[in-house]
mmCIF file of C-alpha atoms and ligand atoms in Angstrom:
data_model
loop_
_atom_site.group_PDB
_atom_site.id
_atom_site.type_symbol
_atom_site.label_atom_id
_atom_site.label_comp_id
_atom_site.label_asym_id
_atom_site.label_seq_id
_atom_site.Cartn_x
_atom_site.Cartn_y
_atom_site.Cartn_z
ATOM 1 C CA MET A 1 0.000 0.000 0.000
ATOM 2 C CA PRO A 2 1.686 3.238 -1.117
ATOM 3 C CA GLU A 3 1.576 5.970 1.513
ATOM 4 C CA PRO A 4 -0.539 8.993 0.612
ATOM 5 C CA MET A 5 1.516 12.163 0.320
ATOM 6 C CA GLU A 6 1.630 14.426 3.352
ATOM 7 C CA ARG A 7 -1.363 16.668 3.453
ATOM 8 C CA SER A 8 -0.454 20.301 3.578
ATOM 9 C CA GLN A 9 0.037 21.576 7.107
ATOM 10 C CA GLN A 10 -3.313 22.926 8.073
ATOM 11 C CA ASP A 11 -5.343 23.101 11.193
ATOM 12 C CA PHE A 12 -8.590 23.420 9.271
ATOM 13 C CA LEU A 13 -10.172 20.020 8.629
ATOM 14 C CA PRO A 14 -12.315 20.024 5.465
ATOM 15 C CA TYR A 15 -15.366 17.707 5.362
ATOM 16 C CA GLY A 16 -13.893 15.862 2.389
ATOM 17 C CA ARG A 17 -10.533 15.704 0.681
ATOM 18 C CA GLN A 18 -8.768 13.730 -2.039
ATOM 19 C CA SER A 19 -6.012 11.187 -1.315
ATOM 20 C CA ILE A 20 -3.194 11.409 -3.885
ATOM 21 C CA THR A 21 -0.039 9.260 -3.933
ATOM 22 C CA GLU A 22 3.189 9.496 -5.923
ATOM 23 C CA ASP A 23 1.827 6.539 -7.920
ATOM 24 C CA ASP A 24 -1.132 8.705 -8.958
ATOM 25 C CA VAL A 25 1.223 11.499 -10.035
ATOM 26 C CA ALA A 26 3.355 9.035 -12.035
ATOM 27 C CA ALA A 27 0.296 7.589 -13.786
ATOM 28 C CA VAL A 28 -0.767 11.069 -14.938
ATOM 29 C CA ALA A 29 2.770 12.043 -16.005
ATOM 30 C CA GLU A 30 3.095 8.878 -18.075
ATOM 31 C CA VAL A 31 0.008 9.806 -20.120
ATOM 32 C CA LEU A 32 1.266 13.370 -20.604
ATOM 33 C CA ARG A 33 4.463 11.978 -22.172
ATOM 34 C CA GLY A 34 2.544 9.696 -24.540
ATOM 35 C CA ASP A 35 0.529 10.062 -27.755
ATOM 36 C CA TRP A 36 -3.044 10.130 -26.431
ATOM 37 C CA LEU A 37 -4.192 12.949 -24.205
ATOM 38 C CA THR A 38 -7.832 12.000 -24.727
ATOM 39 C CA THR A 39 -9.956 9.071 -25.975
ATOM 40 C CA GLY A 40 -6.976 6.713 -25.962
ATOM 41 C CA PRO A 41 -5.922 3.537 -24.155
ATOM 42 C CA ALA A 42 -6.019 5.009 -20.630
ATOM 43 C CA LEU A 43 -9.703 5.797 -21.104
ATOM 44 C CA THR A 44 -10.469 2.245 -22.253
ATOM 45 C CA ARG A 45 -8.540 0.850 -19.288
ATOM 46 C CA PHE A 46 -10.382 3.072 -16.810
ATOM 47 C CA GLU A 47 -13.743 2.073 -18.270
ATOM 48 C CA ASP A 48 -12.827 -1.609 -18.045
ATOM 49 C CA ASP A 49 -11.658 -1.118 -14.442
ATOM 50 C CA LEU A 50 -14.925 0.632 -13.530
ATOM 51 C CA ALA A 51 -17.044 -2.062 -15.159
ATOM 52 C CA SER A 52 -15.292 -4.772 -13.181
ATOM 53 C CA VAL A 53 -15.566 -2.908 -9.853
ATOM 54 C CA SER A 54 -19.281 -2.333 -10.396
ATOM 55 C CA GLY A 55 -20.269 -5.657 -11.962
ATOM 56 C CA ALA A 56 -21.635 -3.859 -15.030
ATOM 57 C CA ALA A 57 -21.422 -4.813 -18.715
ATOM 58 C CA GLY A 58 -19.472 -1.656 -19.409
ATOM 59 C CA ALA A 59 -18.738 1.908 -18.377
ATOM 60 C CA VAL A 60 -18.847 5.267 -20.166
ATOM 61 C CA ALA A 61 -16.519 7.778 -18.505
ATOM 62 C CA VAL A 62 -17.496 11.443 -18.766
ATOM 63 C CA THR A 63 -16.331 14.824 -17.477
ATOM 64 C CA SER A 64 -18.341 15.005 -14.222
ATOM 65 C CA GLY A 65 -21.034 13.358 -12.152
ATOM 66 C CA THR A 66 -23.429 15.948 -13.560
ATOM 67 C CA ALA A 67 -22.444 14.986 -17.125
ATOM 68 C CA ALA A 68 -22.985 11.338 -16.130
ATOM 69 C CA LEU A 69 -26.555 12.089 -15.005
ATOM 70 C CA HIS A 70 -27.271 14.114 -18.150
ATOM 71 C CA THR A 71 -25.861 11.289 -20.281
ATOM 72 C CA ALA A 72 -27.837 8.636 -18.371
ATOM 73 C CA TYR A 73 -31.128 10.498 -18.852
ATOM 74 C CA ALA A 74 -30.308 10.859 -22.557
ATOM 75 C CA ALA A 75 -29.533 7.128 -22.788
ATOM 76 C CA ALA A 76 -32.882 6.388 -21.115
ATOM 77 C CA GLY A 77 -34.562 8.482 -23.811
ATOM 78 C CA VAL A 78 -35.874 11.082 -21.350
ATOM 79 C CA GLY A 79 -37.455 14.005 -23.160
ATOM 80 C CA PRO A 80 -40.376 16.448 -23.225
ATOM 81 C CA GLY A 81 -43.614 14.891 -21.952
ATOM 82 C CA ASP A 82 -41.768 12.447 -19.678
ATOM 83 C CA GLU A 83 -41.714 12.443 -15.907
ATOM 84 C CA VAL A 84 -38.738 11.518 -13.759
ATOM 85 C CA VAL A 85 -39.271 10.540 -10.104
ATOM 86 C CA VAL A 86 -36.374 11.933 -8.038
ATOM 87 C CA SER A 87 -35.287 11.904 -4.401
ATOM 88 C CA PRO A 88 -35.080 15.470 -3.060
ATOM 89 C CA MET A 89 -32.277 14.563 -0.611
ATOM 90 C CA THR A 90 -29.486 15.038 -3.132
ATOM 91 C CA PHE A 91 -27.310 17.508 -4.981
ATOM 92 C CA VAL A 92 -29.329 19.597 -7.419
ATOM 93 C CA ALA A 93 -27.822 17.877 -10.488
ATOM 94 C CA THR A 94 -29.855 14.670 -9.983
ATOM 95 C CA ALA A 95 -32.962 16.713 -10.802
ATOM 96 C CA SER A 96 -31.650 19.586 -12.945
ATOM 97 C CA THR A 97 -30.205 17.324 -15.648
ATOM 98 C CA ALA A 98 -33.644 15.703 -16.098
ATOM 99 C CA VAL A 99 -35.209 19.172 -16.456
ATOM 100 C CA LEU A 100 -32.529 20.056 -19.030
ATOM 101 C CA ARG A 101 -33.726 17.046 -21.055
ATOM 102 C CA GLY A 102 -37.196 18.609 -21.083
ATOM 103 C CA ALA A 103 -38.760 16.282 -18.514
ATOM 104 C CA ARG A 104 -40.920 17.146 -15.517
ATOM 105 C CA VAL A 105 -39.424 16.138 -12.177
ATOM 106 C CA VAL A 106 -41.715 14.543 -9.567
ATOM 107 C CA PHE A 107 -40.141 14.548 -6.106
ATOM 108 C CA ALA A 108 -40.861 11.542 -3.881
ATOM 109 C CA ASP A 109 -40.080 11.630 -0.166
ATOM 110 C CA VAL A 110 -37.231 9.826 1.607
ATOM 111 C CA GLU A 111 -37.012 7.408 4.518
ATOM 112 C CA PRO A 112 -36.706 9.404 7.753
ATOM 113 C CA ASP A 113 -33.586 7.561 8.966
ATOM 114 C CA THR A 114 -31.413 6.817 5.890
ATOM 115 C CA GLY A 115 -32.442 9.799 3.749
ATOM 116 C CA ASN A 116 -32.848 7.383 0.819
ATOM 117 C CA LEU A 117 -35.822 7.339 -1.558
ATOM 118 C CA ASP A 118 -38.825 5.742 0.152
ATOM 119 C CA VAL A 119 -40.225 2.784 -1.809
ATOM 120 C CA ASP A 120 -43.917 3.561 -1.193
ATOM 121 C CA ALA A 121 -43.452 7.265 -1.911
ATOM 122 C CA ALA A 122 -41.659 6.410 -5.159
ATOM 123 C CA ARG A 123 -44.484 4.064 -6.164
ATOM 124 C CA THR A 124 -47.114 6.722 -5.461
ATOM 125 C CA ALA A 125 -45.144 9.243 -7.540
ATOM 126 C CA THR A 126 -45.043 7.046 -10.655
ATOM 127 C CA GLY A 127 -47.622 7.314 -13.419
ATOM 128 C CA PRO A 128 -48.150 6.685 -17.124
ATOM 129 C CA ARG A 129 -45.563 9.334 -18.070
ATOM 130 C CA THR A 130 -42.803 8.076 -15.769
ATOM 131 C CA ARG A 131 -39.675 7.280 -17.793
ATOM 132 C CA VAL A 132 -37.080 7.031 -14.995
ATOM 133 C CA VAL A 133 -37.087 6.554 -11.213
ATOM 134 C CA ALA A 134 -33.893 8.174 -9.852
ATOM 135 C CA ALA A 135 -32.636 7.009 -6.441
ATOM 136 C CA VAL A 136 -29.583 8.312 -4.599
ATOM 137 C CA ASP A 137 -27.330 6.244 -2.327
ATOM 138 C CA TYR A 138 -27.269 9.005 0.256
ATOM 139 C CA ALA A 139 -23.975 9.231 2.196
ATOM 140 C CA GLY A 140 -22.853 5.982 0.525
ATOM 141 C CA HIS A 141 -25.615 3.796 1.995
ATOM 142 C CA PRO A 142 -27.351 1.969 -0.888
ATOM 143 C CA ALA A 143 -31.056 2.676 -1.399
ATOM 144 C CA ARG A 144 -33.520 -0.277 -1.450
ATOM 145 C CA LEU A 145 -32.506 -0.949 -5.020
ATOM 146 C CA ASP A 146 -34.269 -4.277 -5.501
ATOM 147 C CA GLU A 147 -37.643 -2.900 -4.401
ATOM 148 C CA LEU A 148 -37.107 0.355 -6.307
ATOM 149 C CA ALA A 149 -36.263 -1.642 -9.448
ATOM 150 C CA THR A 150 -39.668 -3.335 -9.065
ATOM 151 C CA VAL A 151 -41.374 0.055 -8.683
ATOM 152 C CA ALA A 152 -39.660 1.231 -11.877
ATOM 153 C CA ARG A 153 -40.473 -1.968 -13.785
ATOM 154 C CA ASP A 154 -44.156 -1.814 -12.758
ATOM 155 C CA ALA A 155 -44.269 1.722 -14.186
ATOM 156 C CA ASP A 156 -42.547 0.594 -17.397
ATOM 157 C CA ALA A 157 -39.654 2.880 -16.423
ATOM 158 C CA LEU A 158 -35.927 2.528 -15.806
ATOM 159 C CA LEU A 159 -34.279 2.713 -12.382
ATOM 160 C CA LEU A 160 -31.384 5.177 -12.311
ATOM 161 C CA GLU A 161 -29.046 5.011 -9.322
ATOM 162 C CA ASP A 162 -27.141 8.218 -8.601
ATOM 163 C CA ALA A 163 -24.159 6.526 -6.964
ATOM 164 C CA ALA A 164 -22.031 9.675 -6.697
ATOM 165 C CA HIS A 165 -21.517 8.651 -3.033
ATOM 166 C CA SER A 166 -21.324 4.901 -3.295
ATOM 167 C CA VAL A 167 -18.892 3.442 -5.863
ATOM 168 C CA GLY A 168 -17.567 0.263 -4.226
ATOM 169 C CA GLY A 169 -20.684 -0.323 -2.109
ATOM 170 C CA ALA A 170 -23.089 -3.264 -2.350
ATOM 171 C CA TRP A 171 -26.704 -4.146 -1.539
ATOM 172 C CA HIS A 172 -27.431 -7.741 -0.439
ATOM 173 C CA GLY A 173 -24.143 -8.840 -1.990
ATOM 174 C CA THR A 174 -24.661 -7.217 -5.416
ATOM 175 C CA PRO A 175 -22.243 -4.376 -6.232
ATOM 176 C CA VAL A 176 -23.460 -0.836 -6.836
ATOM 177 C CA GLY A 177 -23.551 -0.634 -10.640
ATOM 178 C CA ALA A 178 -25.184 -4.042 -11.190
ATOM 179 C CA LEU A 179 -28.455 -3.195 -9.457
ATOM 180 C CA ALA A 180 -30.069 -0.483 -11.591
ATOM 181 C CA GLY A 181 -30.617 -0.067 -15.324
ATOM 182 C CA LEU A 182 -28.297 2.935 -15.194
ATOM 183 C CA THR A 183 -25.851 3.905 -12.449
ATOM 184 C CA THR A 184 -23.850 7.133 -12.333
ATOM 185 C CA PHE A 185 -20.658 8.009 -10.457
ATOM 186 C CA SER A 186 -18.853 11.264 -9.644
ATOM 187 C CA PHE A 187 -15.089 11.590 -9.291
ATOM 188 C CA PHE A 188 -14.990 15.089 -7.804
ATOM 189 C CA PRO A 189 -12.150 15.453 -5.246
ATOM 190 C CA THR A 190 -14.405 15.061 -2.182
ATOM 191 C CA LYS A 191 -15.960 11.831 -3.508
ATOM 192 C CA ASN A 192 -14.728 8.281 -2.897
ATOM 193 C CA LEU A 193 -12.119 8.411 -5.645
ATOM 194 C CA THR A 194 -11.124 11.270 -7.883
ATOM 195 C CA THR A 195 -10.134 12.222 -11.421
ATOM 196 C CA ALA A 196 -10.171 15.938 -10.393
ATOM 197 C CA GLU A 197 -13.388 16.357 -12.366
ATOM 198 C CA GLY A 198 -15.034 13.290 -13.804
ATOM 199 C CA GLY A 199 -17.868 10.822 -13.711
ATOM 200 C CA ALA A 200 -19.193 7.693 -15.380
ATOM 201 C CA VAL A 201 -22.324 5.842 -16.422
ATOM 202 C CA VAL A 202 -22.403 2.067 -15.987
ATOM 203 C CA SER A 203 -25.129 -0.369 -17.009
ATOM 204 C CA PRO A 204 -25.818 -4.074 -17.448
ATOM 205 C CA TYR A 205 -27.344 -3.251 -20.885
ATOM 206 C CA GLU A 206 -25.168 -2.850 -23.988
ATOM 207 C CA GLU A 207 -27.840 -0.824 -25.789
ATOM 208 C CA LEU A 208 -27.972 1.810 -23.023
ATOM 209 C CA LEU A 209 -24.175 1.948 -22.946
ATOM 210 C CA ALA A 210 -24.061 2.489 -26.720
ATOM 211 C CA ARG A 211 -26.540 5.382 -26.462
ATOM 212 C CA ALA A 212 -24.545 6.885 -23.580
ATOM 213 C CA ARG A 213 -21.329 6.592 -25.606
ATOM 214 C CA ARG A 214 -22.916 8.405 -28.555
ATOM 215 C CA PHE A 215 -24.335 11.192 -26.371
ATOM 216 C CA ARG A 216 -20.887 11.766 -24.831
ATOM 217 C CA ASN A 217 -19.462 12.289 -28.328
ATOM 218 C CA HIS A 218 -21.899 14.701 -30.057
ATOM 219 C CA GLY A 219 -24.223 11.844 -31.042
ATOM 220 C CA LEU A 220 -21.806 10.883 -33.830
ATOM 221 C CA VAL A 221 -22.493 7.543 -35.526
ATOM 222 C CA ARG A 222 -19.326 5.991 -36.977
ATOM 223 C CA ASP A 223 -20.559 2.451 -37.581
ATOM 224 C CA LYS A 224 -21.275 2.202 -41.337
ATOM 225 C CA ALA A 225 -23.976 -0.396 -40.754
ATOM 226 C CA ALA A 226 -25.937 2.143 -38.701
ATOM 227 C CA GLN A 227 -25.396 5.164 -40.968
ATOM 228 C CA ARG A 228 -28.009 6.587 -43.340
ATOM 229 C CA ARG A 229 -25.349 7.612 -45.872
ATOM 230 C CA PRO A 230 -22.619 4.962 -45.522
ATOM 231 C CA ASP A 231 -21.413 5.604 -49.093
ATOM 232 C CA GLU A 232 -20.571 9.230 -48.406
ATOM 233 C CA GLY A 233 -16.908 8.284 -47.923
ATOM 234 C CA ASP A 234 -14.566 6.750 -45.371
ATOM 235 C CA TRP A 235 -14.320 10.090 -43.578
ATOM 236 C CA HIS A 236 -18.034 10.182 -42.956
ATOM 237 C CA GLN A 237 -19.727 10.266 -39.560
ATOM 238 C CA GLU A 238 -23.232 11.472 -38.941
ATOM 239 C CA VAL A 239 -25.473 12.681 -36.110
ATOM 240 C CA HIS A 240 -28.901 11.082 -35.564
ATOM 241 C CA GLU A 241 -29.609 12.478 -32.086
ATOM 242 C CA PHE A 242 -28.082 15.559 -30.459
ATOM 243 C CA GLY A 243 -25.233 14.982 -28.048
ATOM 244 C CA LEU A 244 -22.446 16.887 -26.331
ATOM 245 C CA ASN A 245 -18.713 16.661 -25.805
ATOM 246 C CA TYR A 246 -18.463 15.010 -22.383
ATOM 247 C CA ARG A 247 -15.266 13.042 -23.130
ATOM 248 C CA LEU A 248 -12.972 12.430 -20.145
ATOM 249 C CA PRO A 249 -9.295 13.033 -21.074
ATOM 250 C CA ASP A 250 -6.845 10.123 -20.818
ATOM 251 C CA VAL A 251 -4.781 12.254 -18.424
ATOM 252 C CA LEU A 252 -7.647 12.050 -15.921
ATOM 253 C CA ALA A 253 -8.682 8.491 -16.754
ATOM 254 C CA ALA A 254 -5.161 7.353 -15.782
ATOM 255 C CA LEU A 255 -5.612 9.036 -12.408
ATOM 256 C CA GLY A 256 -8.912 7.189 -12.047
ATOM 257 C CA SER A 257 -7.387 3.759 -12.699
ATOM 258 C CA SER A 258 -4.580 4.503 -10.278
ATOM 259 C CA GLN A 259 -7.099 5.596 -7.607
ATOM 260 C CA LEU A 260 -9.264 2.518 -8.161
ATOM 261 C CA ARG A 261 -6.357 0.339 -7.017
ATOM 262 C CA ARG A 262 -6.842 1.839 -3.564
ATOM 263 C CA LEU A 263 -10.633 1.639 -3.540
ATOM 264 C CA ALA A 264 -10.675 -1.206 -0.983
ATOM 265 C CA TRP A 265 -8.397 0.776 1.305
ATOM 266 C CA PHE A 266 -10.498 3.922 0.880
ATOM 267 C CA LYS A 267 -13.575 1.923 1.823
ATOM 268 C CA GLN A 268 -11.921 0.364 4.860
ATOM 269 C CA ARG A 269 -10.510 3.639 6.153
ATOM 270 C CA ARG A 270 -13.826 5.433 5.653
ATOM 271 C CA ALA A 271 -15.599 2.616 7.532
ATOM 272 C CA GLU A 272 -13.080 2.866 10.407
ATOM 273 C CA ILE A 273 -13.643 6.606 10.774
ATOM 274 C CA HIS A 274 -17.402 6.137 10.521
ATOM 275 C CA ALA A 275 -17.253 3.512 13.302
ATOM 276 C CA ALA A 276 -15.074 5.788 15.457
ATOM 277 C CA TYR A 277 -17.676 8.584 15.202
ATOM 278 C CA ASP A 278 -20.429 6.070 16.086
ATOM 279 C CA ARG A 279 -18.527 4.929 19.188
ATOM 280 C CA GLY A 280 -17.575 8.447 20.212
ATOM 281 C CA LEU A 281 -21.033 10.006 19.796
ATOM 282 C CA ALA A 282 -23.657 7.268 20.341
ATOM 283 C CA ASP A 283 -24.204 8.236 23.993
ATOM 284 C CA VAL A 284 -24.517 11.995 23.367
ATOM 285 C CA ASP A 285 -28.081 13.038 24.186
ATOM 286 C CA GLY A 286 -28.413 15.789 21.602
ATOM 287 C CA VAL A 287 -27.518 13.765 18.503
ATOM 288 C CA ARG A 288 -28.477 10.671 16.548
ATOM 289 C CA THR A 289 -25.833 8.655 14.694
ATOM 290 C CA PRO A 290 -26.506 7.160 11.210
ATOM 291 C CA VAL A 291 -28.246 3.801 10.705
ATOM 292 C CA THR A 292 -27.140 0.854 8.551
ATOM 293 C CA ARG A 293 -29.808 -1.454 7.069
ATOM 294 C CA ASP A 294 -29.463 -5.237 7.007
ATOM 295 C CA GLY A 295 -28.029 -6.154 3.610
ATOM 296 C CA ALA A 296 -26.271 -2.820 3.121
ATOM 297 C CA ASP A 297 -22.524 -2.773 2.536
ATOM 298 C CA PRO A 298 -22.012 1.003 2.410
ATOM 299 C CA MET A 299 -19.106 2.938 0.960
ATOM 300 C CA TRP A 300 -19.308 5.733 3.516
ATOM 301 C CA HIS A 301 -18.889 9.029 1.674
ATOM 302 C CA LEU A 302 -20.493 11.197 4.382
ATOM 303 C CA TYR A 303 -21.005 10.904 8.113
ATOM 304 C CA PRO A 304 -24.499 12.439 8.414
ATOM 305 C CA LEU A 305 -24.947 13.264 12.092
ATOM 306 C CA ARG A 306 -28.466 14.319 13.119
ATOM 307 C CA VAL A 307 -28.507 17.223 15.554
ATOM 308 C CA LEU A 308 -31.696 17.324 17.642
ATOM 309 C CA ASP A 309 -33.672 20.114 19.304
ATOM 310 C CA GLY A 310 -32.963 22.731 16.640
ATOM 311 C CA ARG A 311 -29.287 22.981 17.582
ATOM 312 C CA ARG A 312 -27.787 22.151 14.165
ATOM 313 C CA ARG A 313 -27.018 25.762 13.246
ATOM 314 C CA ALA A 314 -25.331 26.379 16.600
ATOM 315 C CA LEU A 315 -23.221 23.204 16.362
ATOM 316 C CA PHE A 316 -22.291 24.089 12.772
ATOM 317 C CA GLY A 317 -21.041 27.481 13.960
ATOM 318 C CA HIS A 318 -19.218 25.982 16.930
ATOM 319 C CA LEU A 319 -17.362 23.420 14.811
ATOM 320 C CA ARG A 320 -16.532 25.849 12.003
ATOM 321 C CA GLY A 321 -15.188 28.189 14.677
ATOM 322 C CA ALA A 322 -12.979 25.355 15.915
ATOM 323 C CA GLY A 323 -11.549 24.828 12.401
ATOM 324 C CA ILE A 324 -13.689 21.800 11.599
ATOM 325 C CA GLY A 325 -15.168 22.050 8.125
ATOM 326 C CA VAL A 326 -18.589 20.525 8.654
ATOM 327 C CA GLN A 327 -21.104 20.688 5.824
ATOM 328 C CA VAL A 328 -24.856 20.280 5.372
ATOM 329 C CA ASN A 329 -26.035 17.730 2.778
ATOM 330 C CA TYR A 330 -28.563 18.686 1.402
ATOM 331 C CA VAL A 331 -31.131 21.446 1.152
ATOM 332 C CA PRO A 332 -34.175 19.656 -0.382
ATOM 333 C CA VAL A 333 -33.712 20.128 -4.112
ATOM 334 C CA TYR A 334 -37.095 21.773 -4.688
ATOM 335 C CA TRP A 335 -36.193 24.539 -2.200
ATOM 336 C CA HIS A 336 -33.769 25.912 -4.809
ATOM 337 C CA PRO A 337 -35.413 29.044 -6.227
ATOM 338 C CA VAL A 338 -35.233 27.630 -9.751
ATOM 339 C CA PHE A 339 -37.654 24.869 -8.666
ATOM 340 C CA ALA A 340 -39.718 27.208 -6.502
ATOM 341 C CA ASP A 341 -40.146 29.397 -9.609
ATOM 342 C CA LEU A 342 -41.509 26.331 -11.439
ATOM 343 C CA GLY A 343 -44.197 25.987 -8.752
ATOM 344 C CA TYR A 344 -42.714 23.369 -6.392
ATOM 345 C CA GLN A 345 -43.759 24.255 -2.873
ATOM 346 C CA ARG A 346 -42.281 23.807 0.563
ATOM 347 C CA GLY A 347 -43.873 20.982 2.510
ATOM 348 C CA LEU A 348 -43.827 18.645 -0.501
ATOM 349 C CA CYS A 349 -41.553 16.032 1.157
ATOM 350 C CA PRO A 350 -41.765 16.417 4.966
ATOM 351 C CA ASN A 351 -39.234 13.671 5.755
ATOM 352 C CA ALA A 352 -36.625 15.291 3.516
ATOM 353 C CA GLU A 353 -37.297 18.691 5.089
ATOM 354 C CA ARG A 354 -36.915 17.305 8.624
ATOM 355 C CA PHE A 355 -33.768 15.438 7.554
ATOM 356 C CA TYR A 356 -32.281 18.644 6.161
ATOM 357 C CA ALA A 357 -33.231 20.577 9.301
ATOM 358 C CA ASP A 358 -30.986 18.527 11.584
ATOM 359 C CA GLU A 359 -28.296 17.055 9.293
ATOM 360 C CA LEU A 360 -24.598 17.882 9.765
ATOM 361 C CA SER A 361 -21.828 16.073 7.846
ATOM 362 C CA LEU A 362 -18.657 15.538 9.883
ATOM 363 C CA PRO A 363 -15.239 15.374 8.174
ATOM 364 C CA LEU A 364 -14.738 11.994 6.476
ATOM 365 C CA TRP A 365 -11.861 11.204 4.143
ATOM 366 C CA PRO A 366 -9.198 8.496 4.073
ATOM 367 C CA GLY A 367 -6.244 10.699 5.050
ATOM 368 C CA LEU A 368 -7.955 11.887 8.246
ATOM 369 C CA ALA A 369 -5.755 10.839 11.194
ATOM 370 C CA ASP A 370 -7.188 9.117 14.278
ATOM 371 C CA ALA A 371 -6.198 12.218 16.249
ATOM 372 C CA ASP A 372 -8.264 14.401 13.864
ATOM 373 C CA VAL A 373 -11.280 12.146 14.417
ATOM 374 C CA GLU A 374 -10.804 12.363 18.205
ATOM 375 C CA ARG A 375 -10.600 16.148 17.919
ATOM 376 C CA VAL A 376 -13.943 16.265 16.111
ATOM 377 C CA ILE A 377 -15.558 13.959 18.695
ATOM 378 C CA THR A 378 -14.161 16.033 21.574
ATOM 379 C CA GLU A 379 -15.499 19.268 20.055
ATOM 380 C CA VAL A 380 -18.983 17.786 19.509
ATOM 381 C CA ARG A 381 -19.085 16.377 23.056
ATOM 382 C CA GLY A 382 -17.789 19.655 24.428
ATOM 383 C CA PHE A 383 -20.583 21.569 22.700
ATOM 384 C CA PHE A 384 -23.270 19.421 24.341
ATOM 385 C CA SER A 385 -21.704 19.346 27.810
ATOM 386 C CA ALA A 386 -21.185 23.127 27.931
HETATM 387 C C1 LIG B 401 -21.363 15.260 -6.438
HETATM 388 C C2 LIG B 401 -22.718 14.814 -6.797
HETATM 389 C C3 LIG B 401 -23.242 14.960 -8.091
HETATM 390 C C4 LIG B 401 -22.535 15.761 -9.164
HETATM 391 O O1 LIG B 401 -21.237 15.321 -9.429
HETATM 392 P P1 LIG B 401 -20.151 16.363 -10.023
HETATM 393 O O2 LIG B 401 -19.004 15.465 -10.378
HETATM 394 O O3 LIG B 401 -19.824 17.327 -8.942
HETATM 395 O O4 LIG B 401 -20.755 17.008 -11.217
HETATM 396 C C5 LIG B 401 -24.484 14.425 -8.356
HETATM 397 N N1 LIG B 401 -25.196 13.796 -7.421
HETATM 398 C C6 LIG B 401 -24.744 13.649 -6.159
HETATM 399 C C7 LIG B 401 -25.575 12.904 -5.170
HETATM 400 C C8 LIG B 401 -23.499 14.173 -5.802
HETATM 401 O O5 LIG B 401 -23.064 14.047 -4.544
#
């Protein structure tokens, strides 16, 4: 196991941070010295590595988790007239990329304890126009993907799993990536592995992967058998459906493959820190520690502490003042003014609103030292005993 490089001397503890080794640096430098800066062998290798980690038929790497969601909705054929059922306890991109495809988003409430999409609420939210049901593995704890897949199937829709938090996790023994029709990842620096910016779509279905691959590359069709004008010339490629340039450079794909080699260690270290917070805070009266469902094998991306009695804002201020970079994940998506302007009203998903009201994410990243974790626990305990 290569040692991560020293983190810069800093007293401030961010809530998330990348872990970069000299091996990562060497992998990037090697690509920079070679012939392919983009769409070359490092990309193919990274996609193969991702497919094997996630038990999928293949992977389509793109430039961000947001691009991955946009690409996944395009691959699912989401367009005007369609509805997409979305969990509100997520980053805005899970919903906004569906709106950008022309769909109407229908928010379904979450479970009060995990913050994951509630199966009954999702079922109630489906209808004849539902094209996709989009679940989020909040904090890295998988949603009830088997039951949600049934909800989607009964509505003649696809299940999309926004696994920006959960690459490397599993649900009842099946890896994240093999459970939903489409699964998306993010490789932003605070996530479970990084390519600086990056993301991917994985799927068990070759046809969805092919559509995702085309969307990532302007919609260009290069296969002569599929072209309308194959006799145009050997230079010819043609667009049948609009796409974008979401191609991940080889420079970054090489970083991704290098990071994936440490995925098991990342998972273990994140689980250790998560367990240390549980042990250190379980007996504190003013908080509730996160739950883990039977059958869940989480990849803990966040440690979502629940702060009771309306004291979240005060604890946030106390910890920030002590140099501890806590965060709040997330404001219910439909509270964003852009959704309010579309007519979505407060009160729509009461569980999500209560979850947001008392959630506080403690620092969680693999390079966090045991002493840092103890410092966070001591500050939280100190706040409640004062
Ligand atoms: C980070 C994140 C995204 C967006 O990923 P980017 O790589 O930042 O574009 C989408 N959904 C969730 C749940 C996320 O946490």
